[in-house]
Short mmCIF file of C-alpha atoms in Angstrom, two decimals:
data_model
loop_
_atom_site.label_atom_id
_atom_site.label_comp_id
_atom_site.label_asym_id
_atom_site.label_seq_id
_atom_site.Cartn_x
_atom_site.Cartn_y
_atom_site.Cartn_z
CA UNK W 293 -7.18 18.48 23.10
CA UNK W 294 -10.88 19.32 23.31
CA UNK W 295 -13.17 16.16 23.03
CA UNK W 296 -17.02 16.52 23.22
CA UNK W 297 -18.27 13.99 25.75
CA UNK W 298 -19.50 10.90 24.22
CA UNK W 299 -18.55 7.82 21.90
CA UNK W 300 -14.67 8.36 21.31
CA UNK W 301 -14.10 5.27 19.57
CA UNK W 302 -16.43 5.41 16.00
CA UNK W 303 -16.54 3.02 13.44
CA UNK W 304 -17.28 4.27 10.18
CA UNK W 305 -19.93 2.88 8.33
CA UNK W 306 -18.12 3.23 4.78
CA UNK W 307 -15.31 0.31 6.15
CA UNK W 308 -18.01 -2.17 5.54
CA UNK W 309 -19.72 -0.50 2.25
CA UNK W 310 -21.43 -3.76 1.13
CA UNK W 311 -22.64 -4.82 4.69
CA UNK W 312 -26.25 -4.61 5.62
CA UNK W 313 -27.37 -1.84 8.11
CA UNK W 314 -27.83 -4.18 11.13
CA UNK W 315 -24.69 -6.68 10.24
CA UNK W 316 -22.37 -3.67 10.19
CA UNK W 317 -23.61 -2.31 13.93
CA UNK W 318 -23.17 -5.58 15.41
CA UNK W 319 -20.00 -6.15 13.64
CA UNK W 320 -18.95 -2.60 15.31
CA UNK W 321 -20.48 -4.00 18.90
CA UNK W 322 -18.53 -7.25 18.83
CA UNK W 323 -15.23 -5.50 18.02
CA UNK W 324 -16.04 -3.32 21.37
CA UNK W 325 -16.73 0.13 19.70
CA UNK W 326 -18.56 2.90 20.77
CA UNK W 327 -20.66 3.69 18.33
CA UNK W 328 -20.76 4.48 14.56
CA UNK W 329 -20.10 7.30 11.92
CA UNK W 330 -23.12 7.06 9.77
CA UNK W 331 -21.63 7.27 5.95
CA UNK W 332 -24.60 7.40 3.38
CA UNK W 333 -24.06 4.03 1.15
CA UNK W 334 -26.32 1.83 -0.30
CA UNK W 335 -27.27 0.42 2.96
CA UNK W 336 -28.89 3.13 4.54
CA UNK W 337 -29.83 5.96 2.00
CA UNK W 338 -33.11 5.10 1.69
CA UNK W 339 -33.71 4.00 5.27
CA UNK W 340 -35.69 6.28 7.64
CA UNK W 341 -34.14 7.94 10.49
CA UNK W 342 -35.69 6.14 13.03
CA UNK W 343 -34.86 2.80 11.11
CA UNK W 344 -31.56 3.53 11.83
CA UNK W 345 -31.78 4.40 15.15
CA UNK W 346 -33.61 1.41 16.20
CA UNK W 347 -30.96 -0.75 13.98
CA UNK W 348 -28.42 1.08 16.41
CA UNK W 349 -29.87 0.55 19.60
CA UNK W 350 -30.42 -3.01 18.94
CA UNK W 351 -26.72 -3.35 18.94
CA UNK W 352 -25.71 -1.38 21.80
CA UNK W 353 -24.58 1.61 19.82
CA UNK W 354 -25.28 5.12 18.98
CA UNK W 355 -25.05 6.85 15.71
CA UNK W 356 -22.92 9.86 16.91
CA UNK W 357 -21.40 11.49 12.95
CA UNK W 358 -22.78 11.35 9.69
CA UNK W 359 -20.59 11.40 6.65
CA UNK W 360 -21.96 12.43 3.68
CA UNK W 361 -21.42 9.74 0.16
CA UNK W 362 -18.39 8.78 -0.65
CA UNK W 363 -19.32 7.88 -3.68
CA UNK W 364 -21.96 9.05 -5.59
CA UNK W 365 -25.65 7.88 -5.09
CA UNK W 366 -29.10 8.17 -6.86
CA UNK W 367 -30.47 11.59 -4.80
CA UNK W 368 -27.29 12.40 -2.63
CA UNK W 369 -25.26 14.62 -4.69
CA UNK W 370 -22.27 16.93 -2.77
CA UNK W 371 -24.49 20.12 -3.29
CA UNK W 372 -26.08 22.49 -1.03
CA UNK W 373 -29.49 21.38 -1.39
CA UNK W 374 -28.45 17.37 -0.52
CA UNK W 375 -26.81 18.98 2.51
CA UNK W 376 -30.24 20.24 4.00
CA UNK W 377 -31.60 16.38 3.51
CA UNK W 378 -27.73 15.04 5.57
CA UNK W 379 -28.30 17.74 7.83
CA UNK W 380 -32.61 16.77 8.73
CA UNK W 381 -30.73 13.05 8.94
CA UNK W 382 -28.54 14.15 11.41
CA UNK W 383 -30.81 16.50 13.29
CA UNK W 384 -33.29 13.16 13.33
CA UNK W 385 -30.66 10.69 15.29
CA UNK W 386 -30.61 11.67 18.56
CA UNK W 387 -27.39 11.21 19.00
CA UNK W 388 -25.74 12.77 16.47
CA UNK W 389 -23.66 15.90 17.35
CA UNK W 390 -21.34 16.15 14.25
CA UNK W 391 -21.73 16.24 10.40
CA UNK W 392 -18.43 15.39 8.89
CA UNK W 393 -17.26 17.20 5.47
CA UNK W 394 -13.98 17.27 3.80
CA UNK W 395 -11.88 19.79 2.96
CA UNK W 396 -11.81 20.50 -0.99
CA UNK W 397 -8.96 20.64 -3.07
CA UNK W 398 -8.82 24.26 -4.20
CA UNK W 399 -5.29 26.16 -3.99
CA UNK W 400 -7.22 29.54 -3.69
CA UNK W 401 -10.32 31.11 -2.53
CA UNK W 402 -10.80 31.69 -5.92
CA UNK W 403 -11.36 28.03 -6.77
CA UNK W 404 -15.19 26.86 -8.03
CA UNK W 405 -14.20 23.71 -5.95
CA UNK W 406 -13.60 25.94 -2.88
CA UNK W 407 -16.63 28.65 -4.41
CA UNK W 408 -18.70 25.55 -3.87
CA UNK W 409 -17.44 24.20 -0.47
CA UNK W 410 -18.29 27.23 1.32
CA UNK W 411 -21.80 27.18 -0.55
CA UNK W 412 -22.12 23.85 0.97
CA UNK W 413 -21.02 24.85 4.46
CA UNK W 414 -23.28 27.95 4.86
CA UNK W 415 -26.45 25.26 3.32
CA UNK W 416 -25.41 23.10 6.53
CA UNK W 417 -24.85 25.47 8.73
CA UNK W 418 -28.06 26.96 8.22
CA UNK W 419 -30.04 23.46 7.97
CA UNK W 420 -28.15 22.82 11.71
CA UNK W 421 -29.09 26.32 12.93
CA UNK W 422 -30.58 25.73 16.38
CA UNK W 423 -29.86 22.38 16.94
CA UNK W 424 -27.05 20.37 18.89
CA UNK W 425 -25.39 18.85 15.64
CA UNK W 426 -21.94 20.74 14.23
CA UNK W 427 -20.27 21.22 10.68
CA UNK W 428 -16.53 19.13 11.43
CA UNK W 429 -13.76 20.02 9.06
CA UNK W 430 -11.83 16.75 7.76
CA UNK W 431 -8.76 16.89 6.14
CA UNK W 432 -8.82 15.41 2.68
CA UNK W 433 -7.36 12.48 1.24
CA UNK W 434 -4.72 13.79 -0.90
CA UNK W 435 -3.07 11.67 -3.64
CA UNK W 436 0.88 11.73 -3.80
CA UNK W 437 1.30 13.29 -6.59
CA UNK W 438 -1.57 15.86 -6.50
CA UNK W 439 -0.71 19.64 -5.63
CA UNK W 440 -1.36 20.82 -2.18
CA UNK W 441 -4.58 22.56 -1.71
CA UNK W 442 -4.77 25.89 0.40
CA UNK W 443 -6.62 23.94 3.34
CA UNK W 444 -3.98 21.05 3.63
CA UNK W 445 -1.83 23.38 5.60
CA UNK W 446 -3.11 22.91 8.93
CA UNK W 447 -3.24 26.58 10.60
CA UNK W 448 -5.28 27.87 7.25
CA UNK W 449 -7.78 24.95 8.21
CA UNK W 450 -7.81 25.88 12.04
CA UNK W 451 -8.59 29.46 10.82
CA UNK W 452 -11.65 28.27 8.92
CA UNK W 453 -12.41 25.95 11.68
CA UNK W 454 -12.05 29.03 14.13
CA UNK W 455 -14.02 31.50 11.23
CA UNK W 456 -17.05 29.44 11.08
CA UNK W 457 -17.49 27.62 14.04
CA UNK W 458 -16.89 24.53 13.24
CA UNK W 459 -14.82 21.24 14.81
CA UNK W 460 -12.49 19.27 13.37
CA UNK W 461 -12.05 15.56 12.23
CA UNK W 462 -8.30 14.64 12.05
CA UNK W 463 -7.84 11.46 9.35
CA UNK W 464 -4.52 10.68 10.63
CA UNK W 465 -4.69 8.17 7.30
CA UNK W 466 -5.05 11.28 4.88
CA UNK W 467 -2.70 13.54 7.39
CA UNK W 468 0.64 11.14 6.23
CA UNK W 469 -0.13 12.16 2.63
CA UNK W 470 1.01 16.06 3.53
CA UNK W 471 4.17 16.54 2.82
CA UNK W 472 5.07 18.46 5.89
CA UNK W 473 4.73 14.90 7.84
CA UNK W 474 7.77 13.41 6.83
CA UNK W 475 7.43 10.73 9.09
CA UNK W 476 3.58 9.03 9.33
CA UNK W 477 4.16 7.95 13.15
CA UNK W 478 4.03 11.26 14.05
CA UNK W 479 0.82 12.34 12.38
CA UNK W 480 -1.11 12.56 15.72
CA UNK W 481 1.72 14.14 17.71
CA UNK W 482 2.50 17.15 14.91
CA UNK W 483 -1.11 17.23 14.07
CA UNK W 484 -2.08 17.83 17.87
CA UNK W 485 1.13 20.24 18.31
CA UNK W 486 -0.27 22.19 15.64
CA UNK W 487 -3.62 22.33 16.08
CA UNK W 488 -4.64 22.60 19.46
CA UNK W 489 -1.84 25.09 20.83
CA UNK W 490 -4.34 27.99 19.57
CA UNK W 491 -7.92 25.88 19.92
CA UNK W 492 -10.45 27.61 21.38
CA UNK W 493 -12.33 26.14 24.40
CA UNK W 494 -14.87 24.72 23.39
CA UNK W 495 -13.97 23.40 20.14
CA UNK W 496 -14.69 19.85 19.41
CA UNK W 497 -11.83 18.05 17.73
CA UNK W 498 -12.20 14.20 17.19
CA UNK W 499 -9.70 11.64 15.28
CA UNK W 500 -9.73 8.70 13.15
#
């Protein structure tokens, strides 16, 4: 398994929605994380990179992800032009190596929802173009009764991954919801197996 060097242990920002910006990184620092995965919420959209930075620092961590809303907010919209203002936040945290974006759920190419992911992942990767931060693939949260979506198989994501140049993000949480895990202790195991037998050097590949 490839791992960019760096925070390995992330706590993302989204576990503690309704927590202020500086209460959630110390909360991270006393549980003895590394650092954090920046999702946009109400406690940090409007804040200024460098806010945040400081906020970080002042508990002893680094912001090394961001994670675009998981909800929606007031001038964050999933589209490709919000993705050029997450991808100058990113760019503006020194830290930051990885934008994280989930997979859609689209059964063909076809798809408008899968039209419009790749819309959004050329805006970022052109808003990241030159710099050290990276598009990373995360597999979706499906629901249990909801069809499977062409990139829920795992070597159709890889070849994306692999296409584009772009990590991954492994949600071991989402990964039991695929059928083809019939048993959820062995998310990390299968999801390794079939993964990173064909990942390229190189290829940054982080779970969760």
């Amino acid at each position: 398994m490839n791992v960019e060097s760096g925070p390995t242990l992330l706590l993302s920002s989204a576990s503690l929605y309704f927590e202020s910006l500086a209460g959630g990184f110390h909360l991270a620092h006393e549980a003895g994380l590394d650092g954090i995965e920046l999702s946009i919420t109400p406690a940090n959209a409007w804040r200024r990179p460098e806010e945040i930075h400081r906020e970080a620092q002042a508990a002893g961590l680094q912001v090394a992800s961001v994670h675009p809303p998981t909800v929606p907010l007031p001038g964050w919209a999933r589209t490709p032009d919000t993705m050029h203002r997450v991808a100058a936040l990113a760019r503006a945290l020194p830290a930051c190596r990885i934008i994280v974006l989930h997979t859609p759920a689209a059964a063909r190419e076809t798809d408008r929802r899968m039209l419009r992911f790749r819309r959004t992942l050329a805006a970022l990767q052109e808003a990241l173009a030159g710099s050290a931060v990276r598009v990373a693939l995360e597999n979706r949260n499906r629901r249990p009764d909801e069809p499977l979506a062409l990139l829920d198989d795992p070597a159709a994501l890889l070849t994306l991954c692999q296409a584009e140049g772009c990590g991954i993000v492994l949600d071991t949480a989402h990964a039991s919801t695929l059928p083809q895990i019939a048993d959820p202790r062995t998310v990390t195991s299968e999801y390794h197996q079939k993964l990173s037998r064909t990942m390229p050097a190189g290829m940054p590949i982080r779970w969760r």
